[in-house]
Short mmCIF file of C-alpha atoms in Angstrom, two decimals:
data_model
loop_
_atom_site.label_atom_id
_atom_site.label_comp_id
_atom_site.label_asym_id
_atom_site.label_seq_id
_atom_site.Cartn_x
_atom_site.Cartn_y
_atom_site.Cartn_z
CA UNK A 1 -9.53 17.45 -9.66
CA UNK A 2 -10.94 17.13 -6.11
CA UNK A 3 -9.43 14.54 -3.82
CA UNK A 4 -11.31 11.33 -3.18
CA UNK A 5 -9.25 10.53 -0.10
CA UNK A 6 -7.13 12.76 2.12
CA UNK A 7 -5.05 11.60 5.07
CA UNK A 8 -3.41 14.27 7.19
CA UNK A 9 -0.65 13.78 9.77
CA UNK A 10 -1.64 10.22 10.67
CA UNK A 11 -0.13 8.84 13.85
CA UNK A 12 -0.60 5.25 15.02
CA UNK A 13 0.88 3.92 18.25
CA UNK A 14 1.04 0.41 19.61
CA UNK A 15 2.28 -0.73 22.99
CA UNK A 16 4.73 -3.58 23.43
CA UNK A 17 5.39 -5.32 26.75
CA UNK A 18 8.35 -7.62 27.33
CA UNK A 19 7.30 -10.40 29.69
CA UNK A 20 4.31 -10.51 32.03
CA UNK A 21 5.65 -7.73 34.27
CA UNK A 22 7.78 -5.83 31.79
CA UNK A 23 7.38 -2.14 31.16
CA UNK A 24 5.13 -1.20 28.25
CA UNK A 25 7.02 0.55 25.46
CA UNK A 26 5.44 2.76 22.82
CA UNK A 27 5.94 1.69 19.21
CA UNK A 28 5.02 4.43 16.76
CA UNK A 29 4.04 2.64 13.56
CA UNK A 30 3.07 5.88 11.80
CA UNK A 31 4.54 9.26 12.61
CA UNK A 32 2.80 12.03 10.67
CA UNK A 33 1.83 10.41 7.35
CA UNK A 34 -0.13 12.51 4.84
CA UNK A 35 -1.57 11.22 1.56
CA UNK A 36 -3.90 12.51 -1.14
CA UNK A 37 -5.58 10.24 -3.68
CA UNK A 38 -7.75 11.43 -6.55
CA UNK A 39 -10.61 9.52 -8.13
CA UNK A 40 -9.47 7.07 -10.79
CA UNK A 41 -5.78 7.43 -9.87
CA UNK A 42 -3.30 5.08 -8.21
CA UNK A 43 -0.86 5.88 -5.43
CA UNK A 44 1.92 3.35 -4.92
CA UNK A 45 3.24 2.95 -1.37
CA UNK A 46 6.66 1.29 -1.10
CA UNK A 47 9.22 0.56 1.60
CA UNK A 48 10.81 -2.16 3.70
CA UNK A 49 8.75 -4.58 5.76
CA UNK A 50 7.63 -2.98 9.00
CA UNK A 51 7.78 0.62 7.70
CA UNK A 52 4.04 1.19 8.20
CA UNK A 53 2.58 0.52 4.74
CA UNK A 54 -0.10 -1.95 5.84
CA UNK A 55 -0.96 0.16 8.89
CA UNK A 56 -1.59 3.08 6.55
CA UNK A 57 -3.93 0.91 4.49
CA UNK A 58 -5.92 -0.14 7.57
CA UNK A 59 -6.31 3.48 8.71
CA UNK A 60 -7.43 4.55 5.23
CA UNK A 61 -10.15 1.87 5.30
CA UNK A 62 -11.22 2.77 8.81
CA UNK A 63 -10.30 -0.67 10.14
CA UNK A 64 -8.29 1.11 12.84
CA UNK A 65 -8.59 4.55 14.40
CA UNK A 66 -5.54 6.85 14.21
CA UNK A 67 -4.04 8.14 17.44
CA UNK A 68 -3.48 11.45 15.70
CA UNK A 69 -4.42 13.07 12.42
CA UNK A 70 -7.49 12.44 10.29
CA UNK A 71 -8.69 10.50 7.24
CA UNK A 72 -11.33 12.18 5.08
CA UNK A 73 -13.29 10.53 2.27
CA UNK A 74 -14.77 13.02 -0.23
CA UNK A 75 -14.12 15.76 2.29
CA UNK A 76 -15.95 14.02 5.15
CA UNK A 77 -13.98 12.64 8.12
CA UNK A 78 -13.97 8.85 8.41
CA UNK A 79 -16.73 7.71 10.81
CA UNK A 80 -15.74 5.70 13.92
CA UNK A 81 -15.15 1.99 13.11
CA UNK A 82 -18.24 -0.13 13.75
CA UNK A 83 -20.71 2.77 13.55
CA UNK A 84 -23.69 2.71 11.18
CA UNK A 85 -22.15 5.48 9.06
CA UNK A 86 -18.88 3.54 8.85
CA UNK A 87 -20.64 0.35 7.71
CA UNK A 88 -22.46 2.28 5.01
CA UNK A 89 -19.25 3.90 3.79
CA UNK A 90 -17.30 0.62 3.80
CA UNK A 91 -19.24 -0.45 0.72
CA UNK A 92 -17.24 2.19 -1.17
CA UNK A 93 -13.88 1.15 0.31
CA UNK A 94 -12.59 -2.38 -0.20
CA UNK A 95 -9.34 -4.25 0.34
CA UNK A 96 -7.38 -6.92 -1.51
CA UNK A 97 -5.12 -8.83 0.88
CA UNK A 98 -1.69 -10.33 0.34
CA UNK A 99 -2.63 -13.97 0.98
CA UNK A 100 -5.72 -14.94 -1.04
CA UNK A 101 -6.08 -18.30 0.70
CA UNK A 102 -6.04 -16.66 4.11
CA UNK A 103 -8.52 -14.01 2.93
CA UNK A 104 -11.08 -16.65 1.91
CA UNK A 105 -13.13 -18.92 4.18
CA UNK A 106 -12.13 -22.49 3.33
CA UNK A 107 -15.53 -23.79 4.48
CA UNK A 108 -17.56 -21.77 1.97
CA UNK A 109 -17.79 -21.90 -1.81
CA UNK A 110 -16.32 -19.10 -3.87
CA UNK A 111 -19.77 -18.06 -5.09
CA UNK A 112 -21.17 -17.67 -1.59
CA UNK A 113 -18.20 -15.53 -0.56
CA UNK A 114 -18.52 -13.28 -3.61
CA UNK A 115 -22.22 -12.86 -2.83
CA UNK A 116 -21.62 -12.04 0.86
CA UNK A 117 -20.85 -8.30 0.45
CA UNK A 118 -23.99 -7.90 -1.67
CA UNK A 119 -26.12 -9.52 1.01
CA UNK A 120 -24.55 -7.43 3.78
CA UNK A 121 -25.31 -4.19 1.95
CA UNK A 122 -28.80 -5.21 0.83
CA UNK A 123 -28.08 -5.59 -2.87
CA UNK A 124 -29.23 -8.30 -5.31
CA UNK A 125 -27.03 -11.36 -4.79
CA UNK A 126 -28.43 -13.98 -7.15
CA UNK A 127 -26.58 -16.39 -9.41
CA UNK A 128 -26.54 -13.86 -12.27
CA UNK A 129 -24.82 -11.18 -10.17
CA UNK A 130 -22.21 -13.61 -8.89
CA UNK A 131 -21.55 -15.02 -12.36
CA UNK A 132 -21.08 -11.51 -13.78
CA UNK A 133 -18.47 -10.68 -11.11
CA UNK A 134 -16.59 -13.94 -11.65
CA UNK A 135 -16.55 -13.39 -15.41
CA UNK A 136 -15.28 -9.83 -14.99
CA UNK A 137 -12.16 -11.06 -13.18
CA UNK A 138 -11.49 -13.89 -15.66
CA UNK A 139 -13.10 -16.83 -13.85
CA UNK A 140 -15.80 -19.17 -15.13
CA UNK A 141 -19.25 -19.41 -13.64
CA UNK A 142 -18.58 -22.96 -12.40
CA UNK A 143 -15.66 -21.65 -10.29
CA UNK A 144 -18.33 -20.29 -7.98
CA UNK A 145 -19.22 -23.85 -6.94
CA UNK A 146 -15.66 -24.66 -5.87
CA UNK A 147 -13.90 -24.18 -2.55
CA UNK A 148 -10.73 -22.09 -2.13
CA UNK A 149 -8.41 -25.12 -1.91
CA UNK A 150 -9.69 -26.27 -5.32
CA UNK A 151 -8.37 -23.15 -7.06
CA UNK A 152 -4.84 -22.09 -7.97
CA UNK A 153 -3.20 -19.09 -6.29
CA UNK A 154 -3.97 -16.82 -9.22
CA UNK A 155 -7.60 -17.99 -9.35
CA UNK A 156 -8.01 -17.39 -5.63
CA UNK A 157 -6.71 -13.83 -5.98
CA UNK A 158 -9.18 -13.26 -8.82
CA UNK A 159 -11.95 -14.53 -6.53
CA UNK A 160 -10.82 -12.08 -3.83
CA UNK A 161 -10.96 -9.31 -6.43
CA UNK A 162 -14.48 -10.35 -7.47
CA UNK A 163 -15.62 -10.16 -3.85
CA UNK A 164 -14.00 -6.72 -3.41
CA UNK A 165 -15.68 -5.43 -6.58
CA UNK A 166 -19.16 -6.66 -5.56
CA UNK A 167 -20.13 -3.35 -3.95
CA UNK A 168 -18.70 -1.22 -6.80
CA UNK A 169 -16.09 0.51 -4.60
CA UNK A 170 -14.64 3.92 -5.32
CA UNK A 171 -11.35 2.99 -3.64
CA UNK A 172 -9.49 -0.31 -3.65
CA UNK A 173 -6.63 -0.80 -1.17
CA UNK A 174 -4.29 -3.50 -2.49
CA UNK A 175 -1.91 -4.75 0.20
CA UNK A 176 0.89 -6.70 -1.53
CA UNK A 177 -1.66 -8.26 -3.93
CA UNK A 178 0.88 -10.18 -6.05
CA UNK A 179 3.65 -11.09 -3.59
CA UNK A 180 2.13 -14.52 -2.81
CA UNK A 181 1.75 -15.44 -6.49
CA UNK A 182 4.07 -17.14 -8.94
CA UNK A 183 6.06 -14.77 -11.13
CA UNK A 184 4.21 -16.02 -14.23
CA UNK A 185 0.86 -15.07 -12.65
CA UNK A 186 1.88 -11.70 -11.21
CA UNK A 187 1.80 -9.89 -14.56
CA UNK A 188 -1.67 -11.29 -15.30
CA UNK A 189 -3.06 -9.98 -12.02
CA UNK A 190 -1.37 -6.61 -12.51
CA UNK A 191 -2.90 -6.26 -15.99
CA UNK A 192 -6.29 -7.27 -14.60
CA UNK A 193 -6.09 -4.59 -11.89
CA UNK A 194 -5.33 -1.90 -14.45
CA UNK A 195 -8.14 -3.10 -16.74
CA UNK A 196 -10.63 -3.08 -13.86
CA UNK A 197 -9.55 0.40 -12.81
CA UNK A 198 -9.92 1.76 -16.35
CA UNK A 199 -13.35 0.16 -16.71
CA UNK A 200 -14.74 1.13 -13.31
CA UNK A 201 -12.91 4.42 -12.70
CA UNK A 202 -11.95 3.53 -9.14
CA UNK A 203 -8.91 4.78 -7.26
CA UNK A 204 -6.26 2.42 -5.86
CA UNK A 205 -3.79 2.53 -3.01
CA UNK A 206 -1.23 -0.03 -4.15
CA UNK A 207 1.00 -1.22 -1.29
CA UNK A 208 4.07 -3.20 -2.32
CA UNK A 209 7.81 -3.68 -1.91
CA UNK A 210 8.09 -4.49 -5.65
CA UNK A 211 9.25 -1.26 -7.31
CA UNK A 212 8.70 -2.60 -10.82
CA UNK A 213 5.07 -3.43 -10.07
CA UNK A 214 4.54 -0.08 -8.37
CA UNK A 215 5.89 1.80 -11.34
CA UNK A 216 3.71 -0.14 -13.77
CA UNK A 217 0.45 0.63 -12.01
CA UNK A 218 0.97 3.96 -10.19
CA UNK A 219 0.36 7.59 -11.09
CA UNK A 220 2.33 8.70 -8.02
CA UNK A 221 4.73 6.88 -5.70
CA UNK A 222 5.32 7.46 -1.99
CA UNK A 223 8.40 5.92 -0.32
CA UNK A 224 8.05 5.12 3.40
CA UNK A 225 10.73 4.62 6.02
CA UNK A 226 10.06 3.90 9.70
CA UNK A 227 6.54 5.31 9.75
CA UNK A 228 7.17 8.40 7.62
CA UNK A 229 7.00 9.27 3.94
CA UNK A 230 10.46 10.35 2.81
CA UNK A 231 9.78 10.96 -0.88
CA UNK A 232 6.71 11.27 -3.07
CA UNK A 233 6.30 12.08 -6.74
CA UNK A 234 5.74 10.77 -10.24
CA UNK A 235 7.09 7.21 -10.75
CA UNK A 236 9.45 8.30 -13.53
CA UNK A 237 11.03 10.91 -11.24
CA UNK A 238 11.21 8.95 -7.98
CA UNK A 239 12.30 5.64 -9.49
CA UNK A 240 14.73 6.97 -12.10
CA UNK A 241 16.41 9.81 -10.22
CA UNK A 242 15.53 9.43 -6.52
CA UNK A 243 16.39 12.38 -4.27
CA UNK A 244 16.21 10.76 -0.83
CA UNK A 245 19.18 8.49 0.04
CA UNK A 246 16.86 5.69 1.17
CA UNK A 247 14.94 5.80 -2.13
CA UNK A 248 18.31 5.74 -3.95
CA UNK A 249 19.26 2.56 -2.11
CA UNK A 250 15.96 0.88 -2.98
CA UNK A 251 16.27 1.71 -6.68
CA UNK A 252 19.94 0.74 -6.86
CA UNK A 253 19.09 -2.75 -5.55
CA UNK A 254 16.97 -3.56 -8.59
CA UNK A 255 18.68 -6.06 -10.89
CA UNK A 256 19.17 -4.52 -14.32
CA UNK A 257 22.00 -5.42 -16.71
CA UNK A 258 22.11 -1.95 -18.28
CA UNK A 259 21.80 0.12 -15.12
CA UNK A 260 24.12 3.05 -14.64
CA UNK A 261 25.40 3.64 -11.13
CA UNK A 262 26.59 1.26 -8.44
CA UNK A 263 24.58 -0.65 -5.89
CA UNK A 264 24.12 1.34 -2.68
CA UNK A 265 24.51 -0.90 0.36
CA UNK A 266 22.90 0.27 3.57
CA UNK A 267 24.78 -0.33 6.80
CA UNK A 268 23.03 -2.07 9.67
CA UNK A 269 19.39 -3.04 10.10
CA UNK A 270 16.37 -0.72 10.21
CA UNK A 271 16.09 0.94 13.64
CA UNK A 272 13.76 -0.49 16.25
CA UNK A 273 10.47 1.49 16.10
CA UNK A 274 10.39 1.31 19.90
CA UNK A 275 13.74 3.12 20.04
CA UNK A 276 13.62 5.64 17.22
CA UNK A 277 16.77 7.61 16.41
CA UNK A 278 16.75 11.33 17.11
CA UNK A 279 16.56 13.68 14.16
CA UNK A 280 16.22 11.96 10.79
CA UNK A 281 15.28 8.31 11.36
CA UNK A 282 17.46 7.27 8.42
CA UNK A 283 20.68 8.96 9.56
CA UNK A 284 22.24 5.83 11.25
CA UNK A 285 22.25 4.09 7.83
CA UNK A 286 22.98 7.11 5.64
CA UNK A 287 26.52 7.57 4.34
CA UNK A 288 25.89 11.28 3.68
CA UNK A 289 24.45 12.20 7.10
CA UNK A 290 25.71 15.38 8.73
CA UNK A 291 25.32 16.76 12.25
CA UNK A 292 21.99 18.39 11.41
CA UNK A 293 20.57 15.00 10.39
CA UNK A 294 21.22 13.62 13.86
CA UNK A 295 19.51 16.53 15.58
CA UNK A 296 16.60 17.68 13.40
CA UNK A 297 13.95 15.60 11.66
CA UNK A 298 13.47 16.91 8.10
CA UNK A 299 10.00 17.95 6.94
CA UNK A 300 8.46 16.67 3.73
CA UNK A 301 8.84 19.68 1.46
CA UNK A 302 8.68 20.51 -2.26
CA UNK A 303 11.62 19.45 -4.42
CA UNK A 304 12.21 19.43 -8.18
CA UNK A 305 9.69 17.98 -10.66
CA UNK A 306 6.73 18.54 -8.34
CA UNK A 307 7.83 15.87 -5.87
CA UNK A 308 8.13 16.02 -2.09
CA UNK A 309 11.29 15.00 -0.22
CA UNK A 310 12.12 14.77 3.49
CA UNK A 311 15.88 15.22 3.50
CA UNK A 312 18.17 18.05 4.56
CA UNK A 313 20.52 17.15 1.70
CA UNK A 314 17.87 16.66 -0.98
CA UNK A 315 19.44 19.23 -3.27
CA UNK A 316 22.74 17.35 -3.41
CA UNK A 317 23.50 15.62 -6.76
CA UNK A 318 21.80 12.23 -7.00
CA UNK A 319 22.87 9.23 -9.11
CA UNK A 320 20.72 8.52 -12.15
CA UNK A 321 19.35 5.11 -13.07
CA UNK A 322 18.12 3.86 -16.42
CA UNK A 323 14.44 3.27 -17.00
CA UNK A 324 13.15 0.03 -15.53
CA UNK A 325 11.21 -2.46 -17.57
CA UNK A 326 7.59 -3.33 -16.87
CA UNK A 327 6.74 -5.92 -14.24
#
C-alpha cells in the first residue's frame, strides 16, 4: 500500500532569549523525525509533554515549515504555508485540537462554524449540508443554532469534528482530542473517531499521552522523547513488551491490578531542549546506560517484530507486561 503521508528527517528549531538583552539559545523541538502513514490507517504518537508531538502535527499539516527534512503528501512535497497550492491541499488535511472551547469562536453559532470550511473552499454550505455533518457526529440539527458555551465539552468536541470533516479530508490530525473531556465522555469520542474513520476511509495521526487510548485506535505506535522517535511498531508489541527503556517506563506507569513487572521510576526531570545531553538524550535518566550511550546517539533501526528502536541496548531482555484493557 502506497503511503499517503511521508515525513523524512524533520528538524524544527526555535530560539529562546532570556531577558531583553540575553543571548538567543537554540531549542531543537524536533531532531530528525521520520513518519509514514498509509491511507485509512492510524499512527499513534505518544510521549511526555514537550517532547515534540504537537510540533510534528503542525509540520505535517503545513502550519509550520521545517528547518530541515521534508513532508510529502501522496508523494508531492508540502507546498509553502500560505501559498495557493497549500490552501488547496489544506482541504484534504484537517486538525482536531485539544481544547474544543478554544478551537471554536464563541461569537459564532456552531452551524456557521461548521459551514465555514465549505465556504472557504467553494463548496455547498446550506442548511442541509450543515445538518448532515452535525448528524454524522451525533449532534442534532438544532445544535447548529447554539453557541459554544451552550454545549457540553463532549458536544463541543463533536462540533469541532463536524467542522474538520466538512471538506472530506484524507488525513485527520488529532492533537490530544480527549484529554480535556470527562472520563465518561472520552470513550464515546474515541468510538466516534473509529466509526468515522471506518466510514470515510481517512488516515489519522493520533497524538496523545494516554497509552490506553493510543492502543485502542492505532495501527502503529511511535514513542517520542526529546524531539526524536525512540521506538515504533505495532501497538501490541510496543505496549506489551517495549524495547526502549523510556517506552518501558511509560508502560510500567499504567495502573493495572494484574500487571507483571515492577514500576520503573525515572530519575530526574526531562533534559532542557536548549541544553541537550550528548549521545543518547535519554541516558541521564536511564539506569542501564553505558559509556557508549553518553557518547553516541543511537539510530532508529530495525528490531524484532518489525518494529524500529533507537537504543544501543535494544537487544537486552525487556520486562513483559500484561495486555492492557481498552480505553
